[in-house]
CSV table of C-alpha atoms and ligand atoms in Angstrom, one decimal:
chain,number,residue,atom,x,y,z
E,1,UNK,CA,3.0,-6.5,-12.6
E,2,UNK,CA,4.5,-4.5,-9.5
E,3,UNK,CA,3.4,-6.5,-6.1
E,4,UNK,CA,4.4,-4.6,-2.7
E,5,UNK,CA,4.6,-6.6,0.5
E,6,UNK,CA,4.2,-4.3,3.1
E,7,UNK,CA,6.4,-5.1,6.7
E,8,UNK,CA,9.8,-6.0,7.3
E,9,UNK,CA,10.4,-9.7,9.1
E,10,UNK,CA,10.8,-13.3,8.1
E,11,UNK,CA,6.9,-13.7,7.3
E,12,UNK,CA,7.4,-10.9,4.6
E,13,UNK,CA,10.7,-12.9,3.5
E,14,UNK,CA,8.3,-15.7,2.8
E,15,UNK,CA,5.5,-14.4,0.9
E,16,UNK,CA,8.2,-12.3,-1.2
E,17,UNK,CA,10.1,-15.6,-2.0
E,18,UNK,CA,6.7,-17.7,-3.0
E,19,UNK,CA,5.4,-14.6,-4.9
E,20,UNK,CA,8.2,-15.1,-6.7
E,21,UNK,CA,7.1,-18.5,-8.3
E,22,UNK,CA,4.2,-16.5,-9.2
E,23,UNK,CA,3.8,-17.5,-13.4
E,24,UNK,CA,3.0,-13.4,-13.4
E,25,UNK,CA,6.3,-13.1,-12.7
E,26,UNK,CA,5.6,-9.5,-10.6
E,27,UNK,CA,8.3,-7.0,-10.1
E,28,UNK,CA,8.9,-6.9,-6.0
E,29,UNK,CA,9.1,-4.2,-3.9
E,30,UNK,CA,9.0,-4.6,0.1
E,31,UNK,CA,8.3,-1.7,2.3
E,32,UNK,CA,10.3,-1.2,4.7
E,33,UNK,CA,11.9,-5.0,4.3
E,34,UNK,CA,15.6,-5.6,5.6
E,35,UNK,CA,18.5,-6.8,4.5
E,36,UNK,CA,17.9,-10.5,3.7
E,37,UNK,CA,14.4,-9.2,1.7
E,38,UNK,CA,16.8,-6.4,-0.1
E,39,UNK,CA,18.0,-9.5,-2.0
E,40,UNK,CA,15.0,-10.4,-3.7
E,41,UNK,CA,13.1,-7.1,-3.9
E,42,UNK,CA,13.2,-3.3,-3.8
E,43,UNK,CA,12.9,-2.2,-0.4
E,44,UNK,CA,11.4,1.0,-0.2
E,45,UNK,CA,12.3,3.2,3.0
E,46,UNK,CA,8.4,3.8,4.2
E,47,UNK,CA,7.4,2.3,7.7
E,48,UNK,CA,4.9,-0.3,7.8
E,49,UNK,CA,2.5,1.8,9.9
E,50,UNK,CA,3.1,4.8,7.4
E,51,UNK,CA,-0.6,4.8,5.6
E,52,UNK,CA,-0.3,8.0,3.5
E,53,UNK,CA,3.4,7.5,3.4
E,54,UNK,CA,2.4,3.9,2.1
E,55,UNK,CA,-0.1,4.9,-0.5
E,56,UNK,CA,2.1,7.9,-1.5
E,57,UNK,CA,4.8,5.6,-2.5
E,58,UNK,CA,2.4,3.2,-4.3
E,59,UNK,CA,0.8,5.6,-6.7
E,60,UNK,CA,4.6,7.4,-7.3
E,61,UNK,CA,6.0,4.1,-8.0
E,62,UNK,CA,2.6,2.8,-9.9
E,63,UNK,CA,2.1,-0.4,-7.5
E,64,UNK,CA,-0.3,-2.6,-9.2
E,65,UNK,CA,-1.1,-4.9,-6.1
E,66,UNK,CA,-0.4,-4.2,-2.1
E,67,UNK,CA,0.0,-7.4,0.3
E,68,UNK,CA,-0.2,-5.6,3.5
E,69,UNK,CA,1.1,-8.5,6.5
E,70,UNK,CA,1.8,-7.3,9.6
E,71,UNK,CA,-1.2,-6.7,12.6
E,72,UNK,CA,-0.6,-2.9,13.3
E,73,UNK,CA,-1.3,-1.6,9.8
E,74,UNK,CA,-4.5,-3.4,9.2
E,75,UNK,CA,-5.7,-2.7,12.4
E,76,UNK,CA,-5.0,0.6,11.5
E,77,UNK,CA,-7.0,0.2,8.1
E,78,UNK,CA,-3.9,0.2,5.5
E,79,UNK,CA,-6.4,-1.9,2.9
E,80,UNK,CA,-9.1,0.8,3.4
E,81,UNK,CA,-6.6,3.5,2.7
E,82,UNK,CA,-5.0,1.8,-0.4
E,83,UNK,CA,-8.2,0.3,-1.9
E,84,UNK,CA,-9.8,4.3,-1.6
E,85,UNK,CA,-7.2,5.4,-3.6
E,86,UNK,CA,-7.3,2.9,-6.2
E,87,UNK,CA,-4.4,0.5,-5.2
E,88,UNK,CA,-5.7,-2.9,-5.4
E,89,UNK,CA,-4.4,-4.5,-1.8
E,90,UNK,CA,-4.8,-8.3,0.0
E,91,UNK,CA,-5.9,-8.1,3.8
E,92,UNK,CA,-8.9,-7.5,5.7
E,93,UNK,CA,-10.5,-4.0,6.2
E,94,UNK,CA,-9.8,-2.1,9.4
E,95,UNK,CA,-13.5,-3.5,10.6
E,96,UNK,CA,-12.4,-7.2,9.9
E,97,UNK,CA,-9.1,-6.6,11.4
E,98,UNK,CA,-10.7,-6.2,14.8
E,99,UNK,CA,-11.2,-9.8,15.3
E,100,UNK,CA,-7.4,-9.9,16.3
E,101,UNK,CA,-7.2,-5.8,16.9
E,102,UNK,CA,-9.5,-6.3,19.9
E,103,UNK,CA,-9.5,-9.2,22.2
E,104,UNK,CA,-12.9,-7.9,23.7
E,105,UNK,CA,-14.8,-7.9,20.0
E,106,UNK,CA,-13.3,-11.2,19.1
E,107,UNK,CA,-14.5,-12.9,22.6
E,108,UNK,CA,-17.4,-12.0,22.0
E,109,UNK,CA,-17.9,-12.8,18.4
E,110,UNK,CA,-17.3,-16.5,19.4
E,111,UNK,CA,-19.5,-16.1,22.3
E,112,UNK,CA,-22.6,-14.6,20.2
E,113,UNK,CA,-22.1,-17.6,17.7
E,114,UNK,CA,-21.4,-20.1,19.4
E,115,UNK,CA,-17.7,-21.1,18.9
E,116,UNK,CA,-16.0,-22.5,21.1
E,117,UNK,CA,-13.7,-20.7,23.2
E,118,UNK,CA,-12.5,-20.5,27.1
E,119,UNK,CA,-15.2,-18.8,29.4
E,120,UNK,CA,-14.5,-15.2,30.4
E,121,UNK,CA,-15.5,-11.7,31.6
E,122,UNK,CA,-13.8,-8.3,30.5
E,123,UNK,CA,-13.2,-5.6,32.8
E,124,UNK,CA,-12.2,-2.2,32.3
E,125,UNK,CA,-11.9,-1.6,35.8
E,126,UNK,CA,-9.0,-2.9,37.5
E,127,UNK,CA,-10.8,-3.5,41.4
E,128,UNK,CA,-13.3,-5.2,39.9
E,129,UNK,CA,-10.9,-7.5,37.4
E,130,UNK,CA,-9.5,-8.4,41.2
E,131,UNK,CA,-12.5,-9.2,43.0
E,132,UNK,CA,-14.0,-11.5,40.3
E,133,UNK,CA,-10.4,-13.3,40.0
E,134,UNK,CA,-10.9,-13.1,43.7
E,135,UNK,CA,-14.3,-15.0,43.6
E,136,UNK,CA,-13.6,-17.5,41.4
E,137,UNK,CA,-10.7,-18.8,43.1
E,138,UNK,CA,-9.2,-20.6,40.2
E,139,UNK,CA,-5.8,-20.9,39.5
E,140,UNK,CA,-4.3,-20.1,37.0
E,141,UNK,CA,-6.1,-18.1,35.4
E,142,UNK,CA,-5.1,-16.3,31.9
E,143,UNK,CA,-5.3,-12.4,31.6
E,144,UNK,CA,-5.4,-10.7,28.2
E,145,UNK,CA,-5.0,-7.2,27.5
E,146,UNK,CA,-7.6,-6.4,25.1
E,147,UNK,CA,-5.5,-4.5,22.2
E,148,UNK,CA,-2.2,-5.6,20.1
E,149,UNK,CA,0.6,-6.0,22.5
E,150,UNK,CA,3.3,-7.6,20.2
E,151,UNK,CA,1.9,-10.9,21.0
E,152,UNK,CA,2.9,-10.4,24.6
E,153,UNK,CA,-0.2,-9.3,26.2
E,154,UNK,CA,-1.0,-12.6,27.9
E,155,UNK,CA,-0.7,-13.4,31.4
E,156,UNK,CA,-0.9,-16.7,32.8
E,157,UNK,CA,-1.2,-16.1,36.4
E,158,UNK,CA,-0.9,-19.0,38.8
E,159,UNK,CA,-1.6,-17.0,42.0
E,160,UNK,CA,-3.9,-14.2,43.3
E,161,UNK,CA,-0.4,-12.4,43.7
E,162,UNK,CA,0.6,-12.8,40.0
E,163,UNK,CA,-2.9,-12.1,39.0
E,164,UNK,CA,-2.7,-8.5,41.0
E,165,UNK,CA,0.8,-7.7,39.3
E,166,UNK,CA,-0.5,-8.7,36.0
E,167,UNK,CA,-3.3,-6.5,36.3
E,168,UNK,CA,-1.8,-3.5,38.1
E,169,UNK,CA,1.1,-3.8,34.9
E,170,UNK,CA,-1.5,-3.6,32.2
E,171,UNK,CA,-3.7,-1.4,34.0
E,172,UNK,CA,-2.1,0.8,35.9
E,173,UNK,CA,1.4,1.0,34.6
E,174,UNK,CA,0.3,0.1,30.9
E,175,UNK,CA,2.8,-1.8,29.6
E,176,UNK,CA,1.1,-2.1,26.4
E,177,UNK,CA,-0.1,1.3,26.6
E,178,UNK,CA,-3.9,1.6,25.7
E,179,UNK,CA,-4.2,-1.7,24.5
E,180,UNK,CA,-4.3,-2.4,28.3
E,181,UNK,CA,-7.7,0.0,28.8
E,182,UNK,CA,-9.8,-3.3,28.9
E,183,UNK,CA,-9.2,-6.9,29.8
E,184,UNK,CA,-9.9,-10.0,29.4
E,185,UNK,CA,-10.0,-12.8,31.9
E,186,UNK,CA,-10.3,-16.4,31.2
E,187,UNK,CA,-10.6,-20.3,32.1
E,188,UNK,CA,-7.0,-21.9,31.5
E,189,UNK,CA,-7.3,-24.2,29.1
E,190,UNK,CA,-4.8,-27.3,28.3
E,191,UNK,CA,-3.8,-29.0,24.9
E,192,UNK,CA,-1.9,-29.2,22.2
E,193,UNK,CA,-1.6,-26.2,20.3
E,194,UNK,CA,-2.3,-25.9,16.7
E,195,UNK,CA,-2.0,-22.8,13.9
E,196,UNK,CA,-4.4,-23.1,11.7
E,197,UNK,CA,-3.9,-20.2,8.8
E,198,UNK,CA,-6.7,-20.2,6.0
E,199,UNK,CA,-7.1,-17.9,3.1
E,200,UNK,CA,-10.8,-16.7,3.2
E,201,UNK,CA,-12.4,-14.3,0.8
E,202,UNK,CA,-16.0,-14.1,3.1
E,203,UNK,CA,-17.5,-16.6,0.8
E,204,UNK,CA,-14.7,-19.4,1.0
E,205,UNK,CA,-12.6,-21.0,3.1
E,206,UNK,CA,-9.4,-22.9,2.6
E,207,UNK,CA,-7.2,-23.4,5.5
E,208,UNK,CA,-3.7,-24.0,4.8
E,209,UNK,CA,-1.4,-27.0,6.3
E,210,UNK,CA,-1.8,-27.2,10.1
E,211,UNK,CA,1.3,-25.8,12.1
E,212,UNK,CA,2.9,-25.6,15.5
E,213,UNK,CA,4.9,-22.5,16.7
E,214,UNK,CA,7.0,-22.4,19.7
E,215,UNK,CA,6.1,-19.5,21.4
E,216,UNK,CA,8.7,-19.9,24.7
E,217,UNK,CA,12.0,-18.8,24.6
E,218,UNK,CA,13.5,-22.3,25.8
E,219,UNK,CA,14.0,-25.7,25.4
E,220,UNK,CA,11.6,-27.8,26.9
E,221,UNK,CA,9.0,-24.8,26.3
E,222,UNK,CA,10.1,-22.8,29.1
E,223,UNK,CA,11.0,-19.1,30.1
E,224,UNK,CA,9.4,-16.1,28.6
E,225,UNK,CA,6.8,-15.8,25.5
E,226,UNK,CA,8.9,-14.5,22.3
E,227,UNK,CA,7.4,-13.9,18.7
E,228,UNK,CA,8.1,-17.4,17.7
E,229,UNK,CA,11.3,-19.7,18.0
E,230,UNK,CA,10.3,-22.4,15.4
E,231,UNK,CA,8.1,-23.8,13.5
E,232,UNK,CA,6.6,-26.9,12.0
E,233,UNK,CA,4.1,-28.0,9.6
E,234,UNK,CA,1.9,-30.4,9.6
E,235,UNK,CA,1.0,-30.3,13.1
E,236,UNK,CA,1.3,-33.9,14.0
E,237,UNK,CA,-1.6,-33.4,16.8
E,238,UNK,CA,-4.0,-32.2,14.1
E,239,UNK,CA,-5.9,-35.6,12.5
E,240,UNK,CA,-8.0,-35.3,9.6
E,241,UNK,CA,-11.3,-35.8,11.9
E,242,UNK,CA,-9.5,-32.8,14.1
E,243,UNK,CA,-9.9,-31.1,10.5
E,244,UNK,CA,-13.5,-31.9,9.8
E,245,UNK,CA,-14.5,-31.0,13.1
E,246,UNK,CA,-12.6,-27.7,13.2
E,247,UNK,CA,-14.1,-27.0,9.6
E,248,UNK,CA,-17.9,-27.7,11.0
E,249,UNK,CA,-17.7,-25.4,14.2
E,250,UNK,CA,-14.8,-22.9,14.3
E,251,UNK,CA,-13.9,-22.0,10.4
E,252,UNK,CA,-17.5,-21.8,8.7
E,253,UNK,CA,-19.0,-20.2,11.7
E,254,UNK,CA,-16.5,-17.8,12.5
E,255,UNK,CA,-16.8,-16.7,8.4
E,256,UNK,CA,-20.3,-16.4,8.6
E,257,UNK,CA,-20.3,-14.7,11.7
E,258,UNK,CA,-17.8,-12.4,10.4
E,259,UNK,CA,-20.3,-11.7,7.6
E,260,UNK,CA,-23.0,-11.4,9.7
E,261,UNK,CA,-21.9,-8.7,11.7
E,262,UNK,CA,-21.1,-6.6,8.8
E,263,UNK,CA,-17.2,-7.4,8.9
E,264,UNK,CA,-16.8,-9.5,6.3
E,265,UNK,CA,-13.5,-10.6,6.2
E,266,UNK,CA,-11.2,-11.3,3.3
E,267,UNK,CA,-7.4,-12.5,3.6
E,268,UNK,CA,-5.3,-14.7,5.6
E,269,UNK,CA,-7.5,-15.8,9.2
E,270,UNK,CA,-5.4,-17.0,11.8
E,271,UNK,CA,-7.0,-19.6,14.4
E,272,UNK,CA,-4.8,-20.3,17.4
E,273,UNK,CA,-6.4,-23.5,18.5
E,274,UNK,CA,-6.2,-25.6,21.1
E,275,UNK,CA,-7.0,-29.2,21.2
E,276,UNK,CA,-8.5,-29.8,24.8
E,277,UNK,CA,-10.3,-32.9,26.2
E,278,UNK,CA,-13.5,-31.4,25.1
E,279,UNK,CA,-12.5,-30.5,21.7
E,280,UNK,CA,-11.0,-28.0,20.0
E,281,UNK,CA,-11.1,-24.3,21.4
E,282,UNK,CA,-10.4,-20.6,19.8
E,283,UNK,CA,-7.5,-19.3,21.7
E,284,UNK,CA,-7.1,-16.3,19.6
E,285,UNK,CA,-7.3,-15.4,16.0
E,286,UNK,CA,-4.9,-12.9,14.1
E,287,UNK,CA,-6.0,-11.4,10.8
E,288,UNK,CA,-3.0,-12.4,9.1
E,289,UNK,CA,-0.4,-14.8,8.4
E,290,UNK,CA,1.8,-15.6,11.1
E,291,UNK,CA,5.2,-15.4,11.9
E,292,UNK,CA,7.1,-18.0,12.6
E,293,UNK,CA,4.0,-19.8,10.7
E,294,UNK,CA,4.6,-18.6,7.1
E,295,UNK,CA,8.2,-19.6,7.0
E,296,UNK,CA,6.7,-23.1,7.4
E,297,UNK,CA,3.8,-23.4,5.6
E,298,UNK,CA,4.3,-21.0,2.4
E,299,UNK,CA,7.0,-23.4,1.5
E,300,UNK,CA,4.6,-26.6,1.3
E,301,UNK,CA,1.8,-24.4,-0.7
E,302,UNK,CA,1.2,-25.5,-4.1
E,303,UNK,CA,-0.3,-22.9,-5.8
E,304,UNK,CA,0.5,-19.7,-7.3
E,305,UNK,CA,0.3,-17.1,-4.6
E,306,UNK,CA,-0.3,-13.7,-6.3
E,307,UNK,CA,-3.3,-15.3,-8.2
E,308,UNK,CA,-4.8,-16.9,-5.1
E,309,UNK,CA,-4.4,-13.5,-3.3
E,310,UNK,CA,-5.7,-11.7,-6.3
E,311,UNK,CA,-8.9,-13.9,-6.1
E,312,UNK,CA,-9.8,-13.6,-2.6
E,313,UNK,CA,-9.9,-9.6,-3.2
E,314,UNK,CA,-12.2,-10.4,-6.0
E,315,UNK,CA,-14.3,-12.4,-3.6
E,316,UNK,CA,-13.5,-15.8,-6.3
E,317,UNK,CA,-11.3,-18.0,-4.4
E,318,UNK,CA,-13.4,-21.3,-5.5
E,319,UNK,CA,-12.2,-20.5,-8.9
E,320,UNK,CA,-8.8,-20.9,-7.8
E,321,UNK,CA,-6.2,-24.1,-7.8
E,322,UNK,CA,-5.0,-24.4,-4.0
E,323,UNK,CA,-2.8,-27.4,-3.4
E,324,UNK,CA,-0.8,-28.6,-0.7
E,325,UNK,CA,2.5,-30.6,-1.1
E,326,UNK,CA,3.1,-34.2,0.6
E,327,UNK,CA,5.8,-34.1,3.5
E,328,UNK,CA,7.0,-31.7,5.8
E,329,UNK,CA,8.8,-28.2,6.6
E,330,UNK,CA,10.6,-27.2,9.5
E,331,UNK,CA,12.1,-23.4,10.5
E,332,UNK,CA,14.3,-22.9,13.4
E,333,UNK,CA,14.7,-19.2,14.3
E,334,UNK,CA,18.1,-17.9,14.9
E,335,UNK,CA,17.7,-15.2,17.9
E,336,UNK,CA,20.1,-12.3,19.6
E,337,UNK,CA,21.3,-12.8,22.7
E,338,UNK,CA,19.6,-11.7,25.5
E,339,UNK,CA,16.0,-11.9,22.9
E,340,UNK,CA,13.3,-11.5,24.1
E,341,UNK,CA,14.7,-9.3,27.1
E,342,UNK,CA,17.5,-7.0,26.4
E,343,UNK,CA,20.0,-7.8,22.9
E,344,UNK,CA,22.3,-6.0,21.2
E,345,UNK,CA,22.2,-5.6,17.7
E,346,UNK,CA,24.8,-5.1,14.8
E,347,UNK,CA,26.7,-8.3,15.1
E,348,UNK,CA,28.5,-9.7,11.6
E,349,UNK,CA,26.6,-12.9,10.5
E,350,UNK,CA,28.9,-15.4,9.2
E,351,UNK,CA,28.4,-18.7,6.9
E,352,UNK,CA,25.9,-16.7,4.6
E,353,UNK,CA,26.6,-16.1,0.7
E,354,UNK,CA,26.1,-12.7,-0.9
E,355,UNK,CA,22.3,-13.7,-1.6
E,356,UNK,CA,21.8,-14.3,2.2
E,357,UNK,CA,21.5,-17.9,1.6
E,358,UNK,CA,22.9,-21.1,2.6
E,359,UNK,CA,23.1,-24.8,1.4
E,360,UNK,CA,20.3,-27.0,2.1
E,361,UNK,CA,17.9,-24.7,3.5
E,362,UNK,CA,16.1,-21.7,2.8
E,363,UNK,CA,17.2,-18.4,4.9
E,364,UNK,CA,14.5,-16.3,5.7
E,365,UNK,CA,16.0,-13.0,7.0
E,366,UNK,CA,13.7,-11.4,9.8
E,367,UNK,CA,16.1,-8.5,11.0
E,368,UNK,CA,19.1,-8.1,9.6
E,369,UNK,CA,21.2,-5.3,7.7
E,370,UNK,CA,23.1,-5.4,5.1
E,371,UNK,CA,26.5,-3.8,4.4
E,372,UNK,CA,29.5,-3.9,2.3
E,373,UNK,CA,31.1,-6.8,3.7
E,374,UNK,CA,28.1,-8.8,4.5
E,375,UNK,CA,25.0,-9.2,6.8
E,376,UNK,CA,24.7,-8.1,10.5
E,377,UNK,CA,22.1,-8.6,13.2
E,378,UNK,CA,19.2,-5.9,13.2
E,379,UNK,CA,16.8,-7.5,15.3
E,380,UNK,CA,15.9,-9.8,17.8
E,381,UNK,CA,14.6,-12.6,16.0
E,382,UNK,CA,17.5,-12.7,12.8
E,383,UNK,CA,17.2,-15.5,10.5
E,384,UNK,CA,14.3,-18.4,10.3
E,385,UNK,CA,16.2,-21.3,8.3
E,386,UNK,CA,13.9,-23.7,7.0
E,387,UNK,CA,13.4,-26.7,5.2
E,388,UNK,CA,11.2,-29.0,3.3
E,389,UNK,CA,11.3,-32.8,3.1
E,390,UNK,CA,9.4,-36.1,2.6
E,391,UNK,CA,8.8,-36.5,6.5
E,392,UNK,CA,9.1,-33.9,9.8
E,393,UNK,CA,12.5,-35.8,11.1
E,394,UNK,CA,14.2,-35.2,7.8
E,395,UNK,CA,13.0,-31.8,6.9
E,396,UNK,CA,14.3,-31.1,10.9
E,397,UNK,CA,17.9,-32.6,10.2
E,398,UNK,CA,18.2,-30.4,7.0
E,399,UNK,CA,17.1,-27.3,8.7
E,400,UNK,CA,19.6,-28.0,11.9
E,401,UNK,CA,22.4,-28.7,9.7
E,402,UNK,CA,22.0,-25.7,8.0
E,403,UNK,CA,22.0,-23.7,11.2
E,404,UNK,CA,25.5,-25.1,11.8
E,405,UNK,CA,26.8,-22.9,9.0
E,406,UNK,CA,25.5,-20.0,10.4
E,407,UNK,CA,26.8,-17.7,13.1
E,408,UNK,CA,27.1,-14.5,15.1
E,409,UNK,CA,27.9,-13.4,18.2
E,410,UNK,CA,25.1,-14.2,20.9
E,411,UNK,CA,23.1,-16.6,19.0
E,412,UNK,CA,21.1,-19.0,20.1
E,413,UNK,CA,17.9,-21.5,19.0
E,414,UNK,CA,16.2,-23.8,20.5
E,415,UNK,CA,17.1,-27.0,19.2
E,416,UNK,CA,14.0,-29.2,20.5
E,417,UNK,CA,12.1,-28.1,17.7
E,418,UNK,CA,9.2,-30.3,16.1
E,419,UNK,CA,9.8,-32.9,19.6
E,420,UNK,CA,6.2,-32.0,21.2
C,1,AMP,P1,-1.8,-15.3,22.4
C,1,AMP,O1,-1.2,-14.5,22.4
C,1,AMP,O2,-3.3,-15.2,22.8
C,1,AMP,O3,-1.8,-16.4,21.8
C,1,AMP,O4,-2.0,-16.2,24.0
C,1,AMP,C1,-0.2,-16.6,24.0
C,1,AMP,C2,-0.2,-17.8,24.6
C,1,AMP,O5,-0.7,-18.3,25.6
C,1,AMP,C3,-0.8,-19.0,23.7
C,1,AMP,O6,0.2,-19.4,22.8
C,1,AMP,C4,-1.1,-20.1,24.7
C,1,AMP,O7,0.1,-20.6,24.8
C,1,AMP,C5,-1.4,-19.2,26.3
C,1,AMP,N1,-2.6,-19.2,26.3
C,1,AMP,C6,-3.5,-18.1,26.1
C,1,AMP,N2,-4.6,-17.8,26.4
C,1,AMP,C7,-4.7,-19.3,27.0
C,1,AMP,C8,-5.8,-20.2,27.8
C,1,AMP,N3,-7.3,-19.5,27.7
C,1,AMP,N4,-6.1,-21.2,28.4
C,1,AMP,C9,-4.3,-21.6,28.5
C,1,AMP,N5,-3.2,-20.7,27.6
C,1,AMP,C10,-3.4,-20.3,27.3
C,2,LIG,N1,3.0,-17.3,15.4
C,2,LIG,C1,2.1,-16.3,16.2
C,2,LIG,C2,1.9,-15.1,15.7
C,2,LIG,O1,2.3,-15.3,14.4
C,2,LIG,O2,1.5,-14.3,16.2
């Protein structure tokens, strides 16, 4: 069986490594993949957003099953296009992916179905948004671009000046392009953040082990937001009682709401939650596995990922075994100097073997290129070093011990993953 994963980051590498354990022993492909993924799968030179090219490639290579991992191709309807061409694909349709692709849609859904989320208003005119913020007069205030913005479309403004500057950059200067045609202005919430990824076929929803991303670049959760600098699983703040509450108030209602709206969601639904003093609130939905959440959560999956994905597509998730290993997992991201602002690529990486790995941990490649003499950096986030163990402190120790062996010019990482 030939299985292709669409995408090129650490998340895709984690998906590939897990799919490789499947008892169907699939032949693995990745499009476009990266230097490290090439050690585990055939990398195809097709861009993740090239829908026509992807359908053509899959037909040409007789691919049996496609896993569409990133948000852009999902929002663009890649799953719809593959299925229309007779190629079975895992992931939500374009209409269901709107739960991430449009914050205005996601907020409207939560309001309509009573799913707890921050109070908000939406605006397509900058002056009206600013008038609302002034009249409200409460800071900080959260301003979000409607569409996809590489995880950077959220600005927390501490005062009126910052709010005005944020609206200018999103709505006038269009720093996120058309994603900024509309904005959501919402209440600032506080509390620990939890990521919960869930398998769902629109009839059954099975949350995975919870996790905690570390979005800020600096230690102590300081500095600008990144794609994620590390992750632990399970999330220590997420108790069994909280999980039950989230199932009743958030997970099931969301699955049912999408069905009611004629947008049944099949795939991995990501709940970005905040555990506020008033209970769990949804900060955001994503229509896919998180990155770096996948690199911490998937190693703990006790189940056949390919079988689970096929069952989801065929709406029989209730019939496959999905279990979780005891213990904990940690992933530390190694980033290029200057990331997330400006960084150079093409630095030689030392400490990896020919397969892109190092002892004591699993190395997921996010932005690497393979040359004759080894691996080179090719992105902002370069590697994710993951380890599992009986407890979180042991998992962190193993991951950080492996990090000691790896080096490239300008490399930086957070030493406080899992400390919060
Ligand atoms: P998002 O891209 O929606 O995940 O937002 C990025 C980050 O902004 C989140 O992880 C939160 O830390 C923060 N954030 C988003 N919405 C709110 C909110 N309403 N209140 C407080 N923090 C927020
Ligand atoms: N880790 C956050 C995301 O994947 O959007």
